[in-house]
CSV table of C-alpha atoms in Angstrom, one decimal:
chain,number,residue,atom,x,y,z
A,1,MET,CA,77.5,169.7,202.9
A,2,ALA,CA,79.9,172.5,203.0
A,3,SER,CA,78.3,175.9,202.8
A,4,ASP,CA,81.3,177.1,200.8
A,5,ARG,CA,81.3,174.7,197.6
A,6,PRO,CA,78.4,174.9,194.6
A,7,VAL,CA,75.9,172.6,194.3
A,8,THR,CA,75.8,170.1,191.7
A,9,TRP,CA,73.3,170.2,189.7
A,10,ALA,CA,72.1,167.5,186.6
A,11,ILE,CA,69.7,168.9,183.8
A,12,LEU,CA,67.4,166.5,182.4
A,13,GLY,CA,66.2,167.9,179.2
A,14,THR,CA,67.5,170.4,176.9
A,15,GLY,CA,64.7,172.7,175.8
A,16,ALA,CA,64.5,176.5,176.2
A,17,VAL,CA,63.7,176.2,179.6
A,18,SER,CA,66.7,174.0,180.7
A,19,GLU,CA,68.5,176.7,179.4
A,20,SER,CA,67.4,179.6,180.9
A,21,PHE,CA,67.3,177.6,183.7
A,22,VAL,CA,70.8,176.9,183.6
A,23,GLN,CA,72.1,180.6,182.5
A,24,GLY,CA,70.0,181.9,185.7
A,25,LEU,CA,71.5,179.3,188.2
A,26,PRO,CA,73.9,181.9,190.7
A,27,PRO,CA,77.6,180.9,189.4
A,28,ARG,CA,79.0,181.2,192.9
A,29,THR,CA,76.6,178.4,194.6
A,30,ALA,CA,75.6,176.2,191.6
A,31,ARG,CA,77.7,174.3,188.5
A,32,VAL,CA,76.2,172.0,186.1
A,33,ALA,CA,77.6,168.1,186.1
A,34,VAL,CA,75.9,165.9,184.1
A,35,VAL,CA,72.8,166.9,181.1
A,36,ALA,CA,70.6,164.3,179.6
A,37,SER,CA,67.7,164.7,177.1
A,38,ARG,CA,65.9,161.9,174.7
A,39,ARG,CA,68.5,163.0,172.1
A,40,GLY,CA,71.6,162.3,172.7
A,41,ASP,CA,72.9,164.8,170.2
A,42,ARG,CA,71.1,167.6,171.9
A,43,ALA,CA,72.3,166.3,175.2
A,44,ALA,CA,76.0,166.7,173.7
A,45,GLY,CA,75.5,169.8,172.4
A,46,PHE,CA,73.9,171.3,176.2
A,47,ALA,CA,76.6,169.9,177.7
A,48,GLU,CA,79.3,171.3,175.5
A,49,ARG,CA,78.0,174.7,175.8
A,50,HIS,CA,78.0,174.7,179.8
A,51,GLY,CA,81.2,172.7,180.3
A,52,ALA,CA,79.3,169.4,181.1
A,53,ARG,CA,79.0,166.1,180.4
A,54,ALA,CA,76.0,164.3,178.8
A,55,ALA,CA,74.5,160.8,180.2
A,56,SER,CA,71.2,159.0,180.1
A,57,TYR,CA,68.4,159.3,182.1
A,58,GLU,CA,69.0,157.0,184.7
A,59,GLU,CA,73.0,158.0,184.7
A,60,ALA,CA,72.0,161.3,185.6
A,61,ALA,CA,69.8,161.1,188.3
A,62,ALA,CA,72.5,158.9,190.2
A,63,ASP,CA,75.6,160.4,189.1
A,64,PRO,CA,77.5,160.3,192.6
A,65,GLU,CA,78.7,164.1,192.2
A,66,VAL,CA,75.0,165.2,191.8
A,67,GLN,CA,73.0,166.8,194.6
A,68,ALA,CA,70.3,168.9,193.0
A,69,VAL,CA,68.1,167.4,189.9
A,70,TYR,CA,66.3,169.7,187.8
A,71,VAL,CA,63.3,167.9,185.9
A,72,ALA,CA,62.0,170.0,182.8
A,73,THR,CA,61.1,167.4,180.3
A,74,PRO,CA,57.5,167.4,178.9
A,75,PRO,CA,55.1,166.8,182.3
A,76,SER,CA,54.0,163.3,180.7
A,77,GLU,CA,57.6,162.7,181.7
A,78,HIS,CA,57.9,164.3,184.6
A,79,GLU,CA,57.0,161.3,187.3
A,80,ARG,CA,59.1,159.1,185.7
A,81,HIS,CA,62.6,161.2,185.9
A,82,ALA,CA,61.4,162.7,189.2
A,83,LEU,CA,61.0,159.4,190.7
A,84,LEU,CA,64.3,158.4,189.1
A,85,ALA,CA,65.9,161.4,191.5
A,86,ILE,CA,64.0,160.8,194.4
A,87,ALA,CA,65.2,157.0,194.4
A,88,ALA,CA,68.7,158.3,194.1
A,89,GLY,CA,68.2,160.9,197.2
A,90,LYS,CA,68.9,163.7,195.2
A,91,ALA,CA,67.0,166.9,196.0
A,92,VAL,CA,64.6,167.7,192.8
A,93,LEU,CA,63.2,170.1,191.2
A,94,ILE,CA,60.2,169.4,188.9
A,95,GLU,CA,59.0,172.3,185.9
A,96,LYS,CA,55.5,173.2,186.1
A,97,PRO,CA,52.9,172.2,185.9
A,98,PHE,CA,54.3,169.3,188.3
A,99,ALA,CA,53.1,166.0,186.5
A,100,LEU,CA,50.5,165.1,183.9
A,101,ASP,CA,47.8,165.1,186.5
A,102,ALA,CA,46.5,165.0,190.2
A,103,ALA,CA,47.4,161.1,190.4
A,104,ALA,CA,51.2,161.8,189.5
A,105,ALA,CA,51.5,164.4,191.3
A,106,SER,CA,50.3,162.6,194.7
A,107,ARG,CA,52.6,159.9,193.6
A,108,ILE,CA,55.5,162.2,193.4
A,109,ALA,CA,54.7,163.7,196.6
A,110,ALA,CA,54.6,160.3,198.5
A,111,ALA,CA,57.9,159.0,197.0
A,112,ALA,CA,59.3,161.8,198.3
A,113,ARG,CA,58.1,162.0,202.1
A,114,ASP,CA,58.9,158.8,202.5
A,115,ALA,CA,62.7,159.0,201.1
A,116,GLY,CA,62.7,162.3,203.3
A,117,VAL,CA,64.0,164.3,199.9
A,118,PHE,CA,63.2,167.7,199.3
A,119,CYS,CA,61.0,168.0,196.3
A,120,MET,CA,59.6,170.9,195.0
A,121,GLU,CA,57.8,172.4,191.8
A,122,ALA,CA,59.5,175.1,189.8
A,123,MET,CA,57.1,177.8,189.8
A,124,TRP,CA,59.5,180.2,189.4
A,125,THR,CA,57.3,183.1,189.4
A,126,ARG,CA,56.6,182.4,193.4
A,127,PHE,CA,60.1,183.1,194.1
A,128,GLN,CA,60.1,186.5,192.6
A,129,PRO,CA,61.2,189.2,195.0
A,130,LEU,CA,58.0,191.4,193.9
A,131,ILE,CA,55.3,188.5,193.7
A,132,ARG,CA,56.9,187.9,198.0
A,133,GLN,CA,56.2,191.7,198.0
A,134,VAL,CA,53.1,191.4,197.2
A,135,ARG,CA,52.0,188.5,199.0
A,136,GLN,CA,53.0,190.5,202.8
A,137,ARG,CA,51.4,193.5,201.3
A,138,VAL,CA,48.4,191.4,201.3
A,139,GLU,CA,48.9,189.5,203.7
A,140,ALA,CA,49.0,192.8,205.9
A,141,GLY,CA,45.6,194.1,204.7
A,142,GLU,CA,47.1,196.9,202.4
A,143,ILE,CA,44.1,196.7,200.5
A,144,GLY,CA,41.5,195.2,202.9
A,145,GLU,CA,39.9,191.6,202.6
A,146,PRO,CA,40.9,190.1,199.0
A,147,ARG,CA,38.0,189.5,197.2
A,148,GLN,CA,38.4,189.4,193.4
A,149,LEU,CA,41.3,187.9,191.4
A,150,HIS,CA,41.6,188.1,187.4
A,151,GLY,CA,44.4,186.6,185.5
A,152,ALA,CA,45.5,185.7,182.3
A,153,PHE,CA,48.2,184.4,180.2
A,154,CYS,CA,47.6,184.3,176.8
A,155,GLY,CA,49.9,184.2,173.5
A,156,ALA,CA,49.1,183.5,169.7
A,157,ASN,CA,51.2,180.4,168.4
A,158,VAL,CA,51.0,178.4,165.3
A,159,PRO,CA,49.4,175.1,166.3
A,160,ASP,CA,51.9,172.6,165.8
A,161,PRO,CA,51.5,169.0,166.7
A,162,ASP,CA,54.8,168.3,166.7
A,163,THR,CA,55.7,170.6,169.6
A,164,SER,CA,55.0,169.4,173.4
A,165,LEU,CA,52.9,172.8,174.0
A,166,PHE,CA,49.9,171.2,171.1
A,167,ASP,CA,50.3,166.9,172.2
A,168,PRO,CA,47.7,165.6,174.0
A,169,ALA,CA,49.6,162.7,175.2
A,170,ARG,CA,52.8,164.8,176.5
A,171,GLY,CA,50.7,167.2,178.5
A,172,GLY,CA,49.9,169.8,175.9
A,173,GLY,CA,47.1,172.8,176.4
A,174,ALA,CA,46.7,176.4,177.8
A,175,LEU,CA,45.7,175.5,180.6
A,176,MET,CA,48.6,173.0,181.3
A,177,HIS,CA,51.9,175.5,180.0
A,178,ARG,CA,50.0,179.0,180.5
A,179,GLY,CA,47.0,179.3,182.5
A,180,ILE,CA,49.2,177.5,185.2
A,181,TYR,CA,50.5,180.6,185.9
A,182,PRO,CA,47.5,182.6,187.5
A,183,LEU,CA,45.7,179.2,188.8
A,184,SER,CA,48.6,178.4,191.1
A,185,LEU,CA,48.9,182.5,191.9
A,186,ALA,CA,45.3,182.4,192.8
A,187,ARG,CA,46.4,179.7,195.1
A,188,HIS,CA,48.5,181.3,196.3
A,189,PHE,CA,47.2,184.7,197.1
A,190,LEU,CA,43.1,183.5,197.7
A,191,GLY,CA,44.0,180.0,199.6
A,192,PRO,CA,42.3,177.1,198.5
A,193,VAL,CA,39.7,176.6,196.3
A,194,GLU,CA,36.2,175.0,197.2
A,195,GLY,CA,34.4,175.4,193.4
A,196,LEU,CA,35.7,175.4,190.3
A,197,GLN,CA,33.8,176.1,186.7
A,198,ALA,CA,35.6,176.0,183.7
A,199,SER,CA,35.5,176.1,179.6
A,200,ALA,CA,37.6,175.6,176.9
A,201,ARG,CA,37.7,175.9,173.3
A,202,ILE,CA,39.6,172.5,172.2
A,203,GLY,CA,41.5,172.1,168.9
A,204,ALA,CA,42.3,170.2,166.2
A,205,THR,CA,45.3,168.3,167.9
A,206,GLY,CA,42.8,167.7,171.4
A,207,VAL,CA,44.7,170.1,173.5
A,208,ASP,CA,42.4,173.1,174.9
A,209,GLU,CA,43.5,175.7,173.1
A,210,ASP,CA,41.8,178.8,174.7
A,211,CYS,CA,40.2,178.2,178.1
A,212,ALA,CA,38.7,180.0,181.2
A,213,LEU,CA,38.3,178.9,184.8
A,214,VAL,CA,36.3,180.8,187.7
A,215,LEU,CA,37.6,179.5,190.9
A,216,ARG,CA,35.8,179.7,194.5
A,217,HIS,CA,38.4,180.1,197.4
A,218,ALA,CA,37.4,178.9,201.2
A,219,SER,CA,37.0,182.4,201.8
A,220,GLY,CA,34.7,183.2,199.6
A,221,ALA,CA,36.9,185.5,197.0
A,222,LEU,CA,36.7,184.8,193.5
A,223,SER,CA,38.9,184.2,190.6
A,224,THR,CA,38.5,184.8,187.5
A,225,LEU,CA,41.7,182.8,184.8
A,226,GLN,CA,42.3,182.6,181.1
A,227,ALA,CA,44.9,181.2,178.9
A,228,SER,CA,45.3,180.4,175.6
A,229,LEU,CA,47.8,179.1,173.5
A,230,VAL,CA,46.6,180.8,169.8
A,231,SER,CA,45.3,184.2,170.7
A,232,ASN,CA,46.8,187.1,171.7
A,233,GLY,CA,45.6,188.8,174.8
A,234,PRO,CA,46.5,189.9,178.5
A,235,ASN,CA,49.4,188.3,180.7
A,236,ASP,CA,49.1,190.0,183.9
A,237,LEU,CA,47.3,189.8,187.3
A,238,VAL,CA,44.9,192.2,189.4
A,239,ILE,CA,44.4,191.5,192.8
A,240,GLN,CA,40.9,193.4,194.6
A,241,GLY,CA,40.2,193.9,198.0
A,242,THR,CA,37.9,196.0,200.0
A,243,ARG,CA,40.2,198.9,200.5
A,244,GLY,CA,42.1,198.5,197.6
A,245,THR,CA,43.9,197.0,194.5
A,246,ILE,CA,47.0,195.4,193.5
A,247,ARG,CA,48.0,195.3,189.4
A,248,ILE,CA,50.9,193.0,188.7
A,249,ALA,CA,52.8,194.0,185.3
A,250,ALA,CA,52.7,192.1,182.5
A,251,PRO,CA,54.5,189.4,181.9
A,252,ILE,CA,53.0,187.1,184.6
A,253,HIS,CA,55.6,185.2,185.0
A,254,ARG,CA,58.8,187.2,185.2
A,255,PRO,CA,56.9,190.7,186.5
A,256,PRO,CA,58.5,193.7,186.6
A,257,SER,CA,56.4,195.7,188.6
A,258,ALA,CA,52.9,195.9,190.0
A,259,ARG,CA,50.9,199.2,191.3
A,260,LEU,CA,49.3,199.6,194.7
A,261,TYR,CA,46.2,201.8,194.7
A,262,HIS,CA,44.4,202.2,198.0
A,263,ALA,CA,40.5,203.4,197.5
A,264,ALA,CA,38.0,203.6,201.2
A,265,PRO,CA,34.7,202.0,200.7
A,266,ARG,CA,32.2,204.2,199.3
A,267,THR,CA,28.8,204.9,201.1
A,268,GLY,CA,25.1,205.6,199.4
A,269,GLY,CA,24.5,205.3,195.7
A,270,THR,CA,26.4,204.4,192.6
A,271,GLY,CA,29.3,206.2,193.3
A,272,GLY,CA,28.2,209.4,191.0
A,273,ALA,CA,26.4,212.6,191.4
A,274,ALA,CA,23.2,213.0,190.7
A,275,GLY,CA,23.9,216.6,189.3
A,276,GLY,CA,26.4,219.7,188.8
A,277,LEU,CA,29.4,219.7,186.7
A,278,ARG,CA,30.2,215.3,186.9
A,279,GLY,CA,26.8,214.5,185.1
A,280,HIS,CA,26.8,217.8,182.2
A,281,PRO,CA,27.4,216.7,179.0
A,282,ALA,CA,30.7,219.2,178.4
A,283,ALA,CA,32.2,217.7,180.8
A,284,HIS,CA,32.2,214.5,179.6
A,285,ALA,CA,33.1,215.2,176.2
A,286,LEU,CA,35.9,217.0,177.5
A,287,TRP,CA,37.3,213.8,179.8
A,288,GLN,CA,37.1,211.9,176.7
A,289,ARG,CA,39.1,213.7,174.8
A,290,LEU,CA,41.6,214.1,177.8
A,291,GLY,CA,41.1,211.3,179.7
A,292,PRO,CA,43.9,208.9,177.8
A,293,THR,CA,46.2,211.7,178.2
A,294,VAL,CA,45.9,212.7,182.0
A,295,ARG,CA,46.1,208.7,182.7
A,296,ALA,CA,49.0,207.9,181.0
A,297,LEU,CA,50.9,210.6,182.5
A,298,ARG,CA,49.5,210.3,185.5
A,299,PRO,CA,48.9,206.5,186.4
A,300,GLY,CA,48.2,207.1,189.5
A,301,GLY,CA,48.6,204.6,192.8
A,302,ARG,CA,52.0,203.6,194.4
A,303,ARG,CA,54.3,201.4,192.0
A,304,LEU,CA,55.8,198.5,194.0
A,305,SER,CA,59.6,197.1,192.7
A,306,ALA,CA,61.6,194.2,193.7
A,307,PRO,CA,64.2,193.6,191.1
A,308,TYR,CA,64.3,190.2,190.0
A,309,ALA,CA,68.2,189.0,189.9
A,310,GLY,CA,70.0,187.9,186.7
A,311,ASN,CA,67.3,186.1,184.5
A,312,GLY,CA,65.0,185.1,187.2
A,313,TYR,CA,65.4,181.6,187.6
A,314,GLY,CA,68.1,182.0,190.0
A,315,HIS,CA,65.3,182.2,192.9
A,316,GLU,CA,63.7,178.9,192.6
A,317,ALA,CA,66.8,177.4,192.6
A,318,GLN,CA,68.3,179.4,195.4
A,319,ALA,CA,65.2,177.8,197.1
A,320,LEU,CA,66.2,174.5,196.4
A,321,MET,CA,69.9,174.8,197.9
A,322,ASP,CA,68.9,176.9,200.7
A,323,ALA,CA,67.0,173.6,201.9
A,324,LEU,CA,70.3,171.5,201.3
A,325,ALA,CA,72.3,173.5,203.2
A,326,ALA,CA,69.6,173.6,206.2
A,327,GLY,CA,68.9,170.0,206.2
A,328,THR,CA,71.1,166.7,207.5
A,329,GLY,CA,73.0,164.3,205.3
A,330,GLY,CA,72.5,166.5,201.6
A,331,THR,CA,68.8,165.8,201.0
A,332,GLY,CA,67.3,169.0,202.1
A,333,ALA,CA,64.9,170.4,205.2
A,334,GLY,CA,61.3,169.1,204.7
A,335,GLU,CA,59.4,171.1,201.6
A,336,SER,CA,59.0,174.6,200.6
A,337,ALA,CA,56.7,176.9,202.3
A,338,VAL,CA,56.4,179.1,199.1
A,339,MET,CA,55.6,175.8,196.9
A,340,PRO,CA,54.6,173.3,199.3
A,341,LEU,CA,54.1,169.7,197.6
A,342,SER,CA,50.5,169.5,199.0
A,343,GLU,CA,49.7,172.8,196.7
A,344,SER,CA,51.3,171.2,194.0
A,345,VAL,CA,49.1,168.3,194.2
A,346,GLU,CA,46.2,170.5,194.8
A,347,ILE,CA,46.4,172.1,191.7
A,348,MET,CA,46.7,169.4,189.2
A,349,ASP,CA,43.9,168.3,190.8
A,350,LEU,CA,42.3,171.5,189.5
A,351,VAL,CA,43.4,171.0,186.3
A,352,ASP,CA,41.9,167.5,186.2
A,353,ARG,CA,38.3,169.0,187.4
A,354,ALA,CA,39.1,171.8,184.8
A,355,ARG,CA,39.5,169.3,181.7
A,356,ALA,CA,37.1,166.9,182.8
A,357,GLN,CA,34.0,169.6,182.9
A,358,TRP,CA,35.4,170.4,178.9
A,359,GLY,CA,35.6,166.7,178.1
A,360,THR,CA,39.4,165.9,177.7
A,361,ALA,CA,40.2,164.2,181.1
């Protein structure tokens, strides 16, 4: 494939995520040729906005002009649509969550490997420059040994069974649509998971509207994760080590910055002096009055910044296109080192194990 020619994409699914993905494609290296949706009118409108043509899912995946297929249909359709692309020999980028369950994820991964086709989960957060920088700093030991991680993605939506968020048949639920971010990042930063405990509140439509997970990683580190479709709450991530902490600012899916705090381990006691001014009631009264202002004016730590390009979606698309350029026959080279298929399958297995614990598997 000539490096100076744009990669031609087929877009399967015409929701808001697909719209953002297409808007984020690097214009010099990518273009959209064909669009498919379960509703022909939506496919036609989407195609018209982006100078493409509308087709059926089968036609779009098999189009001879297409080199890469982006799958952004509901999770219940990911396997079917990914297999269409793989059978046609096209590189495929599959929106998170990767599949409806681990069994479907395994079948997708096996098909891609057997066909020699590049296939990757579109966990765009992993490809953000800031997340890459944070990963490098953690691996370099800047916070010592990573011991804990806490991540959350919460937001209040009005429950609506007509949307995929609240439809169990289409792969709805807080863990699948929001918790998948901190779950994937926990695996990314702290490694394989050995143990999992999960709890959830199941809503009227049958999906987990609120959930919480505790992971025990093979390294001994712990992760605590929470997600919600119906309650407002945090949308960030903290990695804690023996010699420091990294706080990644909201929003977790596309973080703008982080702060790195170094702290040497303390020796003896609980960290507070037994006497002196630190323990005096007047000192505590003053700190309660002035502390919030001091912290706001001087948040401490070192600010980490690595701006993303465009709206942030282009980084994952570029990863696929780089694989195409490196491969032979236009099918891509191996798997992504940032988001390997084995981890996508592993993460879906963790989702299955969580759902089994709260009785919706």
